[in-house]
Short mmCIF file of C-alpha atoms in Angstrom, two decimals:
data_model
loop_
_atom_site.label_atom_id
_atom_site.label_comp_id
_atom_site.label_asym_id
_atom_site.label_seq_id
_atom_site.Cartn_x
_atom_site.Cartn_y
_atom_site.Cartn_z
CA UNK A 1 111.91 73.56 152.74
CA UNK A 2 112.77 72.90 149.36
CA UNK A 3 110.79 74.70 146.34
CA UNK A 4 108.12 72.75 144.85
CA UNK A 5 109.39 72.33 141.40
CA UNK A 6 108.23 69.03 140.68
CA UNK A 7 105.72 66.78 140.81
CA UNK A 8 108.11 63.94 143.20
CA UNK A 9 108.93 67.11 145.30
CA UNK A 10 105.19 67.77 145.91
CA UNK A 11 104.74 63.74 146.50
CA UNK A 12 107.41 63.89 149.22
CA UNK A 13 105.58 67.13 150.89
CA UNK A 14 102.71 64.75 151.62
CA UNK A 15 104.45 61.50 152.55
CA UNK A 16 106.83 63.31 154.94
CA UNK A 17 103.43 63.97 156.74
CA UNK A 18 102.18 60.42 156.68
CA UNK A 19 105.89 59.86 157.96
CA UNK A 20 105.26 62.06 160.85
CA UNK A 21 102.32 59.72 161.44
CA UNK A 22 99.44 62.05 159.89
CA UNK A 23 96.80 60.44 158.42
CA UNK A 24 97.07 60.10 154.22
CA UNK A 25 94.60 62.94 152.71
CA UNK A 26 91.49 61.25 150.88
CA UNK A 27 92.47 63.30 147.61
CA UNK A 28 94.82 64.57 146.34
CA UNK A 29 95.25 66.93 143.70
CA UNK A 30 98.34 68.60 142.05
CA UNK A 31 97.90 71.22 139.23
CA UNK A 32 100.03 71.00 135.82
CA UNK A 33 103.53 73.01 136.82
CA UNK A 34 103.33 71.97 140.38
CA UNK A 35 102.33 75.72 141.17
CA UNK A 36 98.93 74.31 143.19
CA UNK A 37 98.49 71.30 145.27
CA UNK A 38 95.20 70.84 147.47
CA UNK A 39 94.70 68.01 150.17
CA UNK A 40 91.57 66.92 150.97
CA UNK A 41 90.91 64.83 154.53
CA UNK A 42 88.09 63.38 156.02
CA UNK A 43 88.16 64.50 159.73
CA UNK A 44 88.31 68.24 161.23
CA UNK A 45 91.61 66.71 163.69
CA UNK A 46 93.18 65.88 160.11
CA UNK A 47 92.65 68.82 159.41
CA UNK A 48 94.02 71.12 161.72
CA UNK A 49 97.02 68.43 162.21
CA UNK A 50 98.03 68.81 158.38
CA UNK A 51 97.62 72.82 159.12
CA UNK A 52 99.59 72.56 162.07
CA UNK A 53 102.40 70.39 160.38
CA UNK A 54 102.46 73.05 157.17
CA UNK A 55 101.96 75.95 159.26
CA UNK A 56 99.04 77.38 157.18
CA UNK A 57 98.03 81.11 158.34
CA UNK A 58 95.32 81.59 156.21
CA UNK A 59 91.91 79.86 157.21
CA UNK A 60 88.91 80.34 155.36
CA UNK A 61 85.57 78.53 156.48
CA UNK A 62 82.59 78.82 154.16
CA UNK A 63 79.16 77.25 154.90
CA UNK A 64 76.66 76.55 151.87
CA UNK A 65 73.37 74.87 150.78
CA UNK A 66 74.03 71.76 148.29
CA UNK A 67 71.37 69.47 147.37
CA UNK A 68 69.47 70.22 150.26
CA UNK A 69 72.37 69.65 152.82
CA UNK A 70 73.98 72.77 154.66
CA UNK A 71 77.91 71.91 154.41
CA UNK A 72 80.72 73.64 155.49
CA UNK A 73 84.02 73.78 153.83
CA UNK A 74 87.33 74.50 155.91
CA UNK A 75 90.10 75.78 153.84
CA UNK A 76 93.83 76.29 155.25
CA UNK A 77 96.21 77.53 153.05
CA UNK A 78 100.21 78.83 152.40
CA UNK A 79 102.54 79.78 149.71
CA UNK A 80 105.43 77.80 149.83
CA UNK A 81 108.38 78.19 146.78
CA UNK A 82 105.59 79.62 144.54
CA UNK A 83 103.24 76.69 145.49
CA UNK A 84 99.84 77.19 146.61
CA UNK A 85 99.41 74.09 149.26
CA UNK A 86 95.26 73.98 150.46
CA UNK A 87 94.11 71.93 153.22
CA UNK A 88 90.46 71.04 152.60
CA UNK A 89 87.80 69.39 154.97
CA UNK A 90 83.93 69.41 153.75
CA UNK A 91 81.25 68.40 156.36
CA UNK A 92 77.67 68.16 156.58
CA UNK A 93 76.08 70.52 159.03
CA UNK A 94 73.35 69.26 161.50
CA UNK A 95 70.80 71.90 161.26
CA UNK A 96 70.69 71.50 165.62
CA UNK A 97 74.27 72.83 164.88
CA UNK A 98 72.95 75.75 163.32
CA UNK A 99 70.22 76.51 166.23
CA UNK A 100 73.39 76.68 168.39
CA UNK A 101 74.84 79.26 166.23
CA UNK A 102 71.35 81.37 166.60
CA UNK A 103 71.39 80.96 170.10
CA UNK A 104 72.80 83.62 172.09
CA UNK A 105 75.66 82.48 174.63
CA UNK A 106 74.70 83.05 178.35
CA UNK A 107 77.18 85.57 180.07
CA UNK A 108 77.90 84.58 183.74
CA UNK A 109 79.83 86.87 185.68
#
């Protein structure tokens, strides 16, 4: 891969993903200098396939009260040419989700 240097380098990051027939990120957002750009998508299978397709090793899942809704926000993330790339998916958590969490699994032998 080319370094990120620009902001039409950055641009052609994303559409050779839509190219490769992912889905176009919701938001986009690409910092002054090109040194951070951050994705955001609507689904968690857009997700992981834009992690997959930039090969992101770093996860980092974070779950939080807003407003009265229990969210949780799925980060993936590389360094590529000096460019911070984030993949970012924010959901709203079922609170029957988080029951699930509570409950311990059943072991069968």
């Amino acid at each position: 891969m080319t370094e990120i240097a620009s902001r039409t380098e950055a641009f052609s990051l994303v559409a050779d993903g839509v190219a490769a027939g992912l889905v176009a990120p919701w938001r986009l957002y690409l910092a002054r200098g090109c040194r951070y750009l951050s994705l955001s998508v609507g689904e968690r299978s857009e997700w992981d396939a834009w992690r997959i397709h930039l090969g992101c090793p770093d996860l980092t899942i974070r779950v939080y009260e807003a407003e009265g809704v229990v969210r949780r926000s799925s980060v993936a993330e590389i360094v590529q040419s000096g460019c911070r790339i984030a993949i970012e998916l924010i959901e709203d958590v079922d609170t029957g989700d988080l029951c699930m969490l509570l409950d311990e699994p059943e072991v069968t032998p």
